[in-house]
Coordinates of C-alpha atoms in Angstrom, one line a residue:
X27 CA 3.5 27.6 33.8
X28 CA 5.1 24.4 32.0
X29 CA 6.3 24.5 29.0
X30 CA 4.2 21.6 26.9
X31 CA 5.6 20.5 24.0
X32 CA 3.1 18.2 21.6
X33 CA 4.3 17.6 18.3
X34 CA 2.1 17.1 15.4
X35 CA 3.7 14.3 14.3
X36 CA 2.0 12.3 17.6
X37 CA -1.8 13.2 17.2
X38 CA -1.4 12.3 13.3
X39 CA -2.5 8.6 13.1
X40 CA -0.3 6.3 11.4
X41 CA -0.4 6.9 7.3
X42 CA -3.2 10.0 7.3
X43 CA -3.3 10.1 3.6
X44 CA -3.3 6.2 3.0
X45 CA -7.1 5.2 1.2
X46 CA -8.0 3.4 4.7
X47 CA -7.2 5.9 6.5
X48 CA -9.3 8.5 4.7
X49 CA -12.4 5.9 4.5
X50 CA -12.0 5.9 8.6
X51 CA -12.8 9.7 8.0
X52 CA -15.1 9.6 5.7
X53 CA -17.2 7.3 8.4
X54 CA -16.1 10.1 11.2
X55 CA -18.1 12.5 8.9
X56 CA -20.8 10.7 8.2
X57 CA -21.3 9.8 11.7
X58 CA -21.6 13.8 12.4
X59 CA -24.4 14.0 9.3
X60 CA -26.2 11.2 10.6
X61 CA -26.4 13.6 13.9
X62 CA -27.5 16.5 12.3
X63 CA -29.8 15.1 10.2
X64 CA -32.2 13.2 12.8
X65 CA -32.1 16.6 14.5
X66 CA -34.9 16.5 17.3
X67 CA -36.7 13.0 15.8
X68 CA -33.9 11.2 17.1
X69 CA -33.7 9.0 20.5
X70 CA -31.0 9.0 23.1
X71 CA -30.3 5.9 22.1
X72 CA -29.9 6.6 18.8
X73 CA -27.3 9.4 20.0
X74 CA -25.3 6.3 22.1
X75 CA -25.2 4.5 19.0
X76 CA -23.4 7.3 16.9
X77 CA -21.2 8.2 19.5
X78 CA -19.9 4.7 19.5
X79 CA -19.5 4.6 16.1
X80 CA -17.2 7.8 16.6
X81 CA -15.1 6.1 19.1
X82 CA -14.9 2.9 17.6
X83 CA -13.4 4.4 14.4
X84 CA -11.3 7.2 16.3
X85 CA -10.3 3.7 17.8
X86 CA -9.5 2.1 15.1
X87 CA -7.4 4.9 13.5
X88 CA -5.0 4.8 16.6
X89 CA -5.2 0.8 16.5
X90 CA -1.0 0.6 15.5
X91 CA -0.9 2.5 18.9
X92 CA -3.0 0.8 21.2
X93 CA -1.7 -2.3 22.7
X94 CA -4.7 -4.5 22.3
X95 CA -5.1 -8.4 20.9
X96 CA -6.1 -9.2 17.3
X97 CA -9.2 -10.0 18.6
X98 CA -10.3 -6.6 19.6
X99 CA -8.9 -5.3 16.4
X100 CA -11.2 -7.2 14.3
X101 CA -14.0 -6.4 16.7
X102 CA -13.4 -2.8 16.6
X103 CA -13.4 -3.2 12.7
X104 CA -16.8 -5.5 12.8
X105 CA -18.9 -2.6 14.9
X106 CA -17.2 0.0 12.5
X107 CA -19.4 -1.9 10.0
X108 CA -22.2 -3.7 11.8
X109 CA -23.3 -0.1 14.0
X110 CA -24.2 1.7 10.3
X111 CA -26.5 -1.5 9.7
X112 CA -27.9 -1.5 13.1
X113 CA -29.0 2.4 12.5
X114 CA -29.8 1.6 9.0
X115 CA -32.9 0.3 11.7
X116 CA -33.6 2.6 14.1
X117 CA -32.5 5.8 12.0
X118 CA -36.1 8.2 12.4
X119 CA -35.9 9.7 8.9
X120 CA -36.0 8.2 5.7
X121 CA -32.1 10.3 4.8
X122 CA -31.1 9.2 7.9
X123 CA -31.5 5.4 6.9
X124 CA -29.9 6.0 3.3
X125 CA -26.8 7.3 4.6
X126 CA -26.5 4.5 6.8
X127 CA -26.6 2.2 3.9
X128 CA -23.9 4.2 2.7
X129 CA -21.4 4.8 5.7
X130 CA -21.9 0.7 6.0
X131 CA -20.5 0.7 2.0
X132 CA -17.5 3.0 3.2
X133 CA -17.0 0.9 6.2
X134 CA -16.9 -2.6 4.2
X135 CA -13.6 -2.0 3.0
X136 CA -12.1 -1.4 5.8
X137 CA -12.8 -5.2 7.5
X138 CA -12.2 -6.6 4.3
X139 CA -8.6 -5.6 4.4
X140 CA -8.4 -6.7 8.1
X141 CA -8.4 -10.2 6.0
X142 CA -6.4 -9.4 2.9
X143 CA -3.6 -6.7 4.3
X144 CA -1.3 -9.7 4.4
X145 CA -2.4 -10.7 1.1
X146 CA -2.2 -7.9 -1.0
X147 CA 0.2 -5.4 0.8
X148 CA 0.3 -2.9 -1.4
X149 CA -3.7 -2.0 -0.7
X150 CA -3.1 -2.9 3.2
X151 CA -3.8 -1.4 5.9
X152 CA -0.4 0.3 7.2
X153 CA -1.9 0.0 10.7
X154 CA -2.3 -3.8 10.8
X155 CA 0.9 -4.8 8.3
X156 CA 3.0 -5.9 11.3
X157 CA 0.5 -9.1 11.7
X158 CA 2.1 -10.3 8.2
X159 CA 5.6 -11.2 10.2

């Protein structure tokens, strides 16, 4: 059998404790109670919709690593904020709706310093600073 190697250091996204970086999880989590909580009310395509939101922000996290345009960047960072409106929607409970309006709160900041990372570098998002060149 080969001996596989992985070190820690590459699954760890870039900055893990950085603010942004913990309001990416904080949508990763609420994208799991948004799951749980619709239980059996909620719709397949409800399900699709969550499990994009997932990707989009496990996306996002690994952005600095990904060799993709600006474009996609700040579309990746538009769905991580616009898919919390759209189940805000189509969410079948009343909790489910709620915390929708709240993963889209958590999920504001993070577009809005896909604008000002450049601006204010201090609050910027480590995964984005090498567009400020």
């Amino acid at each position: 059998m080969p001996d596989i190697n992985i070190s820690t250091a590459d699954l760890m996204p870039t900055a893990p404790l950085h603010w942004t970086s913990i309001l990416h999880y904080i949508v990763l989590v609420s994208a799991l109670f948004l799951l749980i909580t619709s239980g059996d009310k909620a719709s397949l395509l409800h399900i699709f919709i969550l499990a994009a939101l997932a990707l989009v922000t496990g996306a996002d996290l690994y952005i600095d690593r990904l060799e993709m345009p600006r474009l996609f960047i700040f579309i990746f960072r538009v769905l991580i904020l616009g898919i919390p409106l759209i189940l805000t929607g189509i969410s079948p409970t009343e909790q489910t709706r709620s915390f929708s309006v709240f993963t889209a709160i958590v999920a504001a900041p993070i577009l809005a310093m896909t604008f000002f990372s450049c601006v204010v570098p201090f609050l910027g998002d480590p995964r984005i600073m090498s567009w400020c060149k």
